[in-house]
Coordinates of C-alpha atoms in Angstrom, one line a residue:
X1 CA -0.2 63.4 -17.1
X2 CA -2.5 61.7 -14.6
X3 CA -3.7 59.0 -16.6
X4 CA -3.5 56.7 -19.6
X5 CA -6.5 58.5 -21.0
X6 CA -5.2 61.7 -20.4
X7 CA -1.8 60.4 -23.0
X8 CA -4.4 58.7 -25.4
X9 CA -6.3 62.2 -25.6
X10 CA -3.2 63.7 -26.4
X11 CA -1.7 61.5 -29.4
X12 CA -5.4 61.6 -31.2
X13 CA -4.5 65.9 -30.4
X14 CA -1.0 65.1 -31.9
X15 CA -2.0 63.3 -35.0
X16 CA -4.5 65.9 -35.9
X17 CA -1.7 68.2 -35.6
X18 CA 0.5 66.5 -37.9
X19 CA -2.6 66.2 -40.3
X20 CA -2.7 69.8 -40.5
X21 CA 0.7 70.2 -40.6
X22 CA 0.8 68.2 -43.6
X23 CA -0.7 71.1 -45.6
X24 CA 1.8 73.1 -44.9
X25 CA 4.7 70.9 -45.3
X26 CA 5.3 71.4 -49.1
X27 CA 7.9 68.3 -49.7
X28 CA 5.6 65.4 -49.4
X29 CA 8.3 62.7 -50.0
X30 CA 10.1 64.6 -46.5
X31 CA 6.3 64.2 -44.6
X32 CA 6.0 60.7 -45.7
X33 CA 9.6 59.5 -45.0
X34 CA 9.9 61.2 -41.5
X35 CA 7.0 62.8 -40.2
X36 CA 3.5 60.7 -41.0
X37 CA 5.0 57.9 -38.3
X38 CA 6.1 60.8 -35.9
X39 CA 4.9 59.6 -32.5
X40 CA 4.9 60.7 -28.5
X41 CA 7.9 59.0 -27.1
X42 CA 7.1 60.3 -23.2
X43 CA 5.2 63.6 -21.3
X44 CA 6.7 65.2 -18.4
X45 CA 4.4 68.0 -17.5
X46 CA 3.8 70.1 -20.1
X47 CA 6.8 68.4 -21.8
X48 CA 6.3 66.3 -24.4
X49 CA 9.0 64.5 -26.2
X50 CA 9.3 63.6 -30.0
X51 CA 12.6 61.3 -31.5
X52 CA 13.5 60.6 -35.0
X53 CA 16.1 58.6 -35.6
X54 CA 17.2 60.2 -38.6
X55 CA 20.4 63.1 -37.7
X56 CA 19.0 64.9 -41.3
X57 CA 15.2 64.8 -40.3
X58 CA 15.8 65.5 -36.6
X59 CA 17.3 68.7 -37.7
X60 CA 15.2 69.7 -40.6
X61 CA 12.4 69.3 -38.8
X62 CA 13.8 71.2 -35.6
X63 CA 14.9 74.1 -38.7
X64 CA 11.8 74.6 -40.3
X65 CA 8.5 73.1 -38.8
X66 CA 8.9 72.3 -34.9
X67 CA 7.6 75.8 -33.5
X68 CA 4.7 76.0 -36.4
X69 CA 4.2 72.3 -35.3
X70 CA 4.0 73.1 -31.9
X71 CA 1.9 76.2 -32.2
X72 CA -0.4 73.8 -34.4
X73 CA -0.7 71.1 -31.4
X74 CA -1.3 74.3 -28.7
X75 CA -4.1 75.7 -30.5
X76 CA -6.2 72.2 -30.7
X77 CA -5.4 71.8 -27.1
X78 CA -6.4 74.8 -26.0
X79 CA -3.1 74.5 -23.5
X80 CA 0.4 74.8 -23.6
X81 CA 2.8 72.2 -23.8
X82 CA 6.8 72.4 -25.3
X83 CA 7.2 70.1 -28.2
X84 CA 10.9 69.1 -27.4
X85 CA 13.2 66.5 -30.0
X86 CA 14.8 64.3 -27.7
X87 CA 18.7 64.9 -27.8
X88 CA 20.5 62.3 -29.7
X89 CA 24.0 61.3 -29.9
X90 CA 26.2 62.6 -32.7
X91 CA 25.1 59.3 -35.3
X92 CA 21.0 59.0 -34.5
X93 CA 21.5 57.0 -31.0
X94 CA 19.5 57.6 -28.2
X95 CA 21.3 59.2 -25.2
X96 CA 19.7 57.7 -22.5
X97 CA 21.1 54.4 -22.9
X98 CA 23.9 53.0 -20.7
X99 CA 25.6 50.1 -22.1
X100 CA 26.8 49.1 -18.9
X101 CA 23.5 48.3 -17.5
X102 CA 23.6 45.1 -19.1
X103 CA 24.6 41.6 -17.7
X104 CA 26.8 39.3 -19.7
X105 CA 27.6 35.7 -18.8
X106 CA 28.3 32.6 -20.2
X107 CA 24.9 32.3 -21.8
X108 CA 25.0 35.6 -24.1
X109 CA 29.1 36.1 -23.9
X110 CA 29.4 34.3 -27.3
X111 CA 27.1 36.4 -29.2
X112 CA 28.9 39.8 -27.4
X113 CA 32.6 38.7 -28.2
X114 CA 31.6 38.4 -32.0
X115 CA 29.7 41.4 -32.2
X116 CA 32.8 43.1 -30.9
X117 CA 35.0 41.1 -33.7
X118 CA 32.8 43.0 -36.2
X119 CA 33.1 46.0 -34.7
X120 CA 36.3 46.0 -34.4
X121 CA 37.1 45.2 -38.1
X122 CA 37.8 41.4 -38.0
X123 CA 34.4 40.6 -39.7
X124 CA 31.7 42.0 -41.7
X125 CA 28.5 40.3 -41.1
X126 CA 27.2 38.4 -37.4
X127 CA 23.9 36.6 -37.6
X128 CA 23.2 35.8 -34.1
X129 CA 19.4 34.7 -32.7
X130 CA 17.6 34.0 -29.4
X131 CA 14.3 33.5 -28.1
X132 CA 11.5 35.9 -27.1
X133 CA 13.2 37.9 -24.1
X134 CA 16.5 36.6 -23.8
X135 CA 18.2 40.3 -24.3
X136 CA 18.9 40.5 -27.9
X137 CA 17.5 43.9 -28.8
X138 CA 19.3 44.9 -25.2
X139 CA 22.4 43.5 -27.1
X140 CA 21.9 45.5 -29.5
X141 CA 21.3 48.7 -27.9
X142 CA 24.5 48.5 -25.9
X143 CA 26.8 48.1 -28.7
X144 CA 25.0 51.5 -30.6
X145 CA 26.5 52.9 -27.0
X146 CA 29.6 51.5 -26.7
X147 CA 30.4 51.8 -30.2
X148 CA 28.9 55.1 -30.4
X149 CA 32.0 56.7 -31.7
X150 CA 31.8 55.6 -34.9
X151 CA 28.7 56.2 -37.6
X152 CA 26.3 53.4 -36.4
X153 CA 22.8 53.1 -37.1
X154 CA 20.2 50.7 -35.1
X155 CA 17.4 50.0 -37.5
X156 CA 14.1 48.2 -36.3
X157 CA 12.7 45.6 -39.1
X158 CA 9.2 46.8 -38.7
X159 CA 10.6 50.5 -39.1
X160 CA 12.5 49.8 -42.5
X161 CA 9.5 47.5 -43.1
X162 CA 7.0 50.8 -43.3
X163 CA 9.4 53.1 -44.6
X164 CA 10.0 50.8 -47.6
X165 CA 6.7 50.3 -48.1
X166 CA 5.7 53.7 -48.0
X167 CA 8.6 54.7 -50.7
X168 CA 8.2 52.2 -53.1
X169 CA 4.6 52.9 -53.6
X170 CA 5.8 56.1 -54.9
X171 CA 8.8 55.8 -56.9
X172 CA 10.3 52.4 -57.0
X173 CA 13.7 53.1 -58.5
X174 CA 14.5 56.8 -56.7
X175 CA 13.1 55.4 -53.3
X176 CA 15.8 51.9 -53.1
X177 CA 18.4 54.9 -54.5
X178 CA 17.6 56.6 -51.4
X179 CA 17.6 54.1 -49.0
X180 CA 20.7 52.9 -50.1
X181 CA 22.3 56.3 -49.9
X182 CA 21.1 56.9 -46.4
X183 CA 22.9 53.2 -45.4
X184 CA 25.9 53.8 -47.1
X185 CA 26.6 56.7 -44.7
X186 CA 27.1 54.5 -41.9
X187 CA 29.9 52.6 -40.9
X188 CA 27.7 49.9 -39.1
X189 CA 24.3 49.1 -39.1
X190 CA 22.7 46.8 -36.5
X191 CA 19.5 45.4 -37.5
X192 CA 17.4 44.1 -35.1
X193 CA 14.6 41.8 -35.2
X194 CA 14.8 40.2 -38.4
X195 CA 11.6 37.7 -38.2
X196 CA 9.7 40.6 -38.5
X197 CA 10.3 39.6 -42.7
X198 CA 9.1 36.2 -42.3
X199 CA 6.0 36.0 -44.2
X200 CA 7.2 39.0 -46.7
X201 CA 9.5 37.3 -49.2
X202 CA 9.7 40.8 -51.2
X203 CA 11.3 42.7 -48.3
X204 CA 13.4 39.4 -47.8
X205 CA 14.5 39.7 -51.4
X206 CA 15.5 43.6 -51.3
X207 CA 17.0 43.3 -48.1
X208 CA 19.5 40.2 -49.2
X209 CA 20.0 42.9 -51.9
X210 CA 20.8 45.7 -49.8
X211 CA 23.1 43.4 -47.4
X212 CA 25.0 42.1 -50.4
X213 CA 25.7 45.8 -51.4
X214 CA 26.5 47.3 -47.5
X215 CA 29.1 44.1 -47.6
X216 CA 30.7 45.0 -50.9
X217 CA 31.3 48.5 -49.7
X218 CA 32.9 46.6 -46.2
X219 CA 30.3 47.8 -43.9
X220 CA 30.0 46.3 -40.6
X221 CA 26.6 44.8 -40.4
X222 CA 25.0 42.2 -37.0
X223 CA 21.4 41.2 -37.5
X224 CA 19.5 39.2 -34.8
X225 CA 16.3 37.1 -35.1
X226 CA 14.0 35.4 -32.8
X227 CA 15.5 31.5 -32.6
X228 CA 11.8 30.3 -33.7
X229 CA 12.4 31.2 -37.3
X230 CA 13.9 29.2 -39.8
X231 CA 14.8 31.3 -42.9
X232 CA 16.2 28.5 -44.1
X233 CA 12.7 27.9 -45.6
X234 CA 12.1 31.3 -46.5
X235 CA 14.9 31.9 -49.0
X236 CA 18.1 29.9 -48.8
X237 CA 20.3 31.9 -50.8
X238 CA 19.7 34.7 -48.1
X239 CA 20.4 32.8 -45.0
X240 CA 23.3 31.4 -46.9
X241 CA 24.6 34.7 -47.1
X242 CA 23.9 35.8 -43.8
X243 CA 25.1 33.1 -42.0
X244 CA 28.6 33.0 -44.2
X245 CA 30.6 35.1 -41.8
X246 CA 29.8 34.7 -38.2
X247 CA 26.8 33.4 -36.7
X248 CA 25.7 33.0 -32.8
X249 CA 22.9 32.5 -30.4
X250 CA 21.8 33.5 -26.9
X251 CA 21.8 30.4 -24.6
X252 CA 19.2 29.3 -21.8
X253 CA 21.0 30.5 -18.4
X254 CA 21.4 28.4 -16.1
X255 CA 19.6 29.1 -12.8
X256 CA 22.4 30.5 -11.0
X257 CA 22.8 32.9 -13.9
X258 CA 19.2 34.1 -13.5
X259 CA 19.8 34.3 -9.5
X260 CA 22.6 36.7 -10.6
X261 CA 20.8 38.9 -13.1
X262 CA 17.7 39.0 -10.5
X263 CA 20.3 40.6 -7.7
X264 CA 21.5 42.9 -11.6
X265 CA 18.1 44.0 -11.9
X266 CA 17.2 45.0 -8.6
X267 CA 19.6 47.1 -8.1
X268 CA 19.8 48.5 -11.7
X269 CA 15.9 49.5 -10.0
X270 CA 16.3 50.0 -6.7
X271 CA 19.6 49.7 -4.3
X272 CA 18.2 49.9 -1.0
X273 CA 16.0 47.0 -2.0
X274 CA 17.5 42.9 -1.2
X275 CA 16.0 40.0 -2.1
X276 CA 16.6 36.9 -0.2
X277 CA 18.6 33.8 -1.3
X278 CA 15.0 32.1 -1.5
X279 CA 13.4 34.9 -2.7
X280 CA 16.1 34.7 -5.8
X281 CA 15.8 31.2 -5.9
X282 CA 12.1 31.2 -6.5
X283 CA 12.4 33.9 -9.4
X284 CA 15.2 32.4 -11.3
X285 CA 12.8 28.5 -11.2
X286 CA 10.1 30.4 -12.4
X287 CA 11.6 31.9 -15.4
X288 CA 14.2 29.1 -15.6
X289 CA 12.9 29.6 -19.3
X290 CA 15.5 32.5 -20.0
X291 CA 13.4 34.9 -20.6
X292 CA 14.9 38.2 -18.8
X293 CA 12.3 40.4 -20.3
X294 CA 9.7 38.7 -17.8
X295 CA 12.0 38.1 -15.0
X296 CA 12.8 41.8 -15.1
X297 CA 8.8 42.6 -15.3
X298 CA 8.6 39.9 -12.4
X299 CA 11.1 42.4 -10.1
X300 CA 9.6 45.3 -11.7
X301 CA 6.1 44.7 -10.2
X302 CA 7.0 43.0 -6.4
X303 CA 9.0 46.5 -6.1
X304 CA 6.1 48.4 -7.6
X305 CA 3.6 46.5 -5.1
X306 CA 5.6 46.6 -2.3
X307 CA 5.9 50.4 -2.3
X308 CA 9.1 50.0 -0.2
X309 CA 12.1 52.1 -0.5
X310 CA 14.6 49.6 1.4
X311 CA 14.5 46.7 3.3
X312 CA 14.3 42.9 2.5
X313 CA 12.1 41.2 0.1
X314 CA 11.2 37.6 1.0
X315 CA 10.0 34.7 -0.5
X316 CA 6.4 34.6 0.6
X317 CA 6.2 38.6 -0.5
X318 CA 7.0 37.4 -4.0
X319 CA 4.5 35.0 -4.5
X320 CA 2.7 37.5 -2.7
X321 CA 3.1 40.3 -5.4
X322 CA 4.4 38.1 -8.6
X323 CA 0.8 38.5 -10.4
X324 CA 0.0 34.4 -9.8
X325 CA -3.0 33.6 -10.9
X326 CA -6.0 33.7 -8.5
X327 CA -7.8 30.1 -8.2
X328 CA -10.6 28.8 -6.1
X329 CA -11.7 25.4 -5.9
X330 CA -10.7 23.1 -8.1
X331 CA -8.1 24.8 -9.6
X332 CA -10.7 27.2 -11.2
X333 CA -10.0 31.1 -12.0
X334 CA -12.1 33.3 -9.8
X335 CA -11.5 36.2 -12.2
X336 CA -14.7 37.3 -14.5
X337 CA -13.3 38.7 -17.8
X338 CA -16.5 40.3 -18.4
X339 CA -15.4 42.3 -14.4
X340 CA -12.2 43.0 -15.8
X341 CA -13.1 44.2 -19.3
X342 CA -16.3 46.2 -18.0
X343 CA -13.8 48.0 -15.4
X344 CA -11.3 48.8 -17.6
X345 CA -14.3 50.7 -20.2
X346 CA -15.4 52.2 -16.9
X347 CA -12.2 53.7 -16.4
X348 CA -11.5 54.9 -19.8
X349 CA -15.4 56.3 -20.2
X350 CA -16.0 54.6 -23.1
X351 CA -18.7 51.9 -24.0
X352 CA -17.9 48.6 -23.3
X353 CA -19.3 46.8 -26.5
X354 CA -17.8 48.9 -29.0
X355 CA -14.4 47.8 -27.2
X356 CA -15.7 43.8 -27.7
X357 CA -17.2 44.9 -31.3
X358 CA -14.4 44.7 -34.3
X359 CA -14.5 48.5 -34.5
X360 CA -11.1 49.4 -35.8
X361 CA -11.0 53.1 -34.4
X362 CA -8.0 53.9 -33.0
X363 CA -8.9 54.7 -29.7
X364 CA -11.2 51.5 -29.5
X365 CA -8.7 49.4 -30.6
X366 CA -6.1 51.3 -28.2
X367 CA -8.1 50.5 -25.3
X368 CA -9.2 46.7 -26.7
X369 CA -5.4 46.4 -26.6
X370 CA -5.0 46.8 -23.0
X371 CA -7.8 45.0 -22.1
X372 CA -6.4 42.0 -23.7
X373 CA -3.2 42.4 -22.5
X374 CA -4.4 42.7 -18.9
X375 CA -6.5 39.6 -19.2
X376 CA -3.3 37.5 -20.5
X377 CA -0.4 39.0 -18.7
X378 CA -2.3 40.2 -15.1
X379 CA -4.7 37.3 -15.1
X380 CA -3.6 35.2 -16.8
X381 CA -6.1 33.7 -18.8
X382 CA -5.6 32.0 -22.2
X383 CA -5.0 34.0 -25.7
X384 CA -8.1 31.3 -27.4
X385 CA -10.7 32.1 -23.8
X386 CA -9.5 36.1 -24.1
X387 CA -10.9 36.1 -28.1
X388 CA -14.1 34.5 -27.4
X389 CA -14.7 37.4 -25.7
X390 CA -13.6 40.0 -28.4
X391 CA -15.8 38.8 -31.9
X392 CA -14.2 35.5 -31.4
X393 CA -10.4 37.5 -32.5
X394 CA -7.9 34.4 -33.5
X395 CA -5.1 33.4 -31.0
X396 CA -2.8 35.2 -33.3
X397 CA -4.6 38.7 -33.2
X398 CA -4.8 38.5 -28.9
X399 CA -1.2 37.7 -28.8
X400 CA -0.5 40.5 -31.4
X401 CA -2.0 42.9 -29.0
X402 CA -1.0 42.0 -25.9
X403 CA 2.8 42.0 -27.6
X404 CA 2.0 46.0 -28.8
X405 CA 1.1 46.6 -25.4
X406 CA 3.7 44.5 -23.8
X407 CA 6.4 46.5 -25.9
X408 CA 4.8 50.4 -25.3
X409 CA 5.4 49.5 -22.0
X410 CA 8.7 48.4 -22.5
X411 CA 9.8 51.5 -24.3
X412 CA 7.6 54.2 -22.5
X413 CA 8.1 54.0 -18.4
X414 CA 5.3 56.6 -17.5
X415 CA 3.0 54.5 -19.8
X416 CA 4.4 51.6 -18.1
X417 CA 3.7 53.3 -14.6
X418 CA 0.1 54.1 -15.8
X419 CA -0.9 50.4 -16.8
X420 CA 0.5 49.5 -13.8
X421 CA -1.3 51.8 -12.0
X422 CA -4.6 50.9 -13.7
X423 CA -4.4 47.3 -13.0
X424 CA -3.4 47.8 -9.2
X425 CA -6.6 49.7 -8.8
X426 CA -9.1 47.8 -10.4

């Protein structure tokens, strides 16, 4: 893959594929379930990688429709490519996952010493929450590893959210049946990102339903949530219930902490790379906010724009590389969004007022995405100024795309490398 065009290309190949493949698919409920959401997880060459996180789906699939699949995707390409699933470990974990690349100190020790009290059979239910970045879905994912002996299953709110949603518009009464089944083979279920529910009462409802159930039947159940929601005023009973057993929350760390999990990072990203004690010092201030996910993003790009393999990273080539904002006189930004935007089209070949129109094709939208999410998180300019120059889009629809893009990155390094990439050379 050369380029972030060159993926887009493919997943609007990929879908078309599964479109087709639908046809041939003869259990409907089986293609709506577990297939219709199927999506690129990463490319390597000719490569490319699919997940489910289903054991049953992963194999049925693998059984019955992965080489007609793959022939399917090969013949609109014109090329080709390996459709591989992605190995997973025995209970629907990924494998790539080491739960010792995670720091814990006195800020997130709390919410790990209960989870393991749960885990361990002392309790049934932790509700533990934290604010955006602070390493709770990284909590999460290295207790599915550590634990990953027993029959555990890491469920995403916006996952179940779709699923459920899909289901019930079928048959309501089979389709909760089901869901509950498919629970009730697990020993522990760790659900992550609970605010997701927050303006969908119904899903709150079922969901206290389905916990009350698991908790009966003494599964082991932890379920975080950002620390800016208050379910309390969503539905009492249900935070009631969830709260009744243990409940935690990730602290603010304190700057020495940060300084730490800066010298964790780097070397979790490179080893032959030091920062110096000023250097760290100036990191953990700026993010003195706790938010790891944009320290480690912080690391992530003075590494990337450095281009060094070892050696010493100072203080004045941090602010160098950190992505501050560029201002002129009086305080002003120098950068034209109309530049950015325009360049970013240019590079993408595609016309620069159907990415600013409201268009809702995919691709457009795709591409909007990452122009917004430049503008916010490589510029810096406000969520309200970035949506004057998209239809006027609320601050709430720019902050929703620059989050989509924010977390593809997250989960998909070459796409992360690529929007790197794009922005360095612009």
């Amino acid at each position: 893959m050369e380029n972030i065009l060159d993926f887009q290309v493919l997943e609007i190949k990929f879908n078309k594929a599964k479109n087709i493949l639908k046809n041939k698919i003869n259990d409907d409920k089986f293609f709506t379930t577990f297939v219709s959401g199927l999506t690129i997880k990463k490319v390597n060459v000719k490569d490319i990688y699919i997940d489910f996180n289903n054991v049953y789906a992963k194999n049925e699939f693998g059984a019955k429709w992965l080489s007609l699949f793959n022939q399917i995707f090969n013949n609109i390409c014109g090329e080709d490519y390996r459709i591989v699933i992605e190995s997973l470990i025995t209970h629907g974990i990924t494998a790539n996952i080491d739960h010792n690349r995670m720091f814990i100190g006195s800020f997130n020790s709390d919410v790990i010493g209960k989870s393991d009290n749960i885990l361990n059979g002392k309790n049934k239910i932790l509700f533990f929450q934290g604010s955006i970045g602070s390493g709770r879905t990284t909590i999460i994912n290295h207790l599915a590893v550590k634990y990953k002996d027993k029959k555990i299953l890491v469920i995403e709110s916006n996952e179940i959210s779709d699923k459920i949603f899909i289901l019930l518009a079928n048959d309501k009464n089979k389709s909760i049946e089901s869901i509950k089944n498919n629970l009730f083979n697990y020993e522990i279920i760790l659900f992550d990102n609970l605010e997701y529910f927050i303006n969908k009462p119904k899903f709150c409802e079922l969901l206290f339903n389905l916990f009350k159930e698991l908790n009966a039947a003494n599964k082991k159940i932890i379920i975080s949530s950002s620390n800016t929601v208050d379910f309390k005023k969503i539905n009492q009973e249900f935070y009631s219930y969830i709260t009744n057993d243990l409940i935690s929350e990730i602290n603010k760390p304190s700057l020495n902490e940060l300084k730490t999990i800066s010298v964790f990072f780097v070397k979790s990203l490179n080893n032959k790379i030091n920062f110096t004690d000023e250097a760290l010092d100036f990191l953990a201030t700026r993010n003195g906010n706790g938010n790891l996910r944009k320290l480690k993003s912080d690391i992530s790009s003075i590494l990337f724009y450095t281009n060094e393999g070892n050696g010493t990273i100072t203080v004045n080539d941090v602010k160098k590389y950190i992505e501050m904002p560029i201002k002129g006189k009086n305080n002003t930004l120098i950068v034209d969004p109309n530049k950015i935007i325009s360049s970013i089209c240019s590079y993408f070949k595609i016309d620069e007022n159907e990415v600013k129109s409201p268009q809702r094709n995919k691709y457009i939208v795709n591409i909007r995405n990452i122009c917004m999410y430049g503008l916010n998180k490589k510029y810096h300019l406000t969520l309200k100024n970035i949506g004057s120059h998209f239809s006027n889009k609320s601050h709430s629809n720019v902050k929703r795309s620059v989050d989509l893009v924010q977390n593809r990155a997250e989960k998909n390094d070459q796409f992360a490398k690529e929007i790197e990439l794009l922005f360095k050379n612009l």
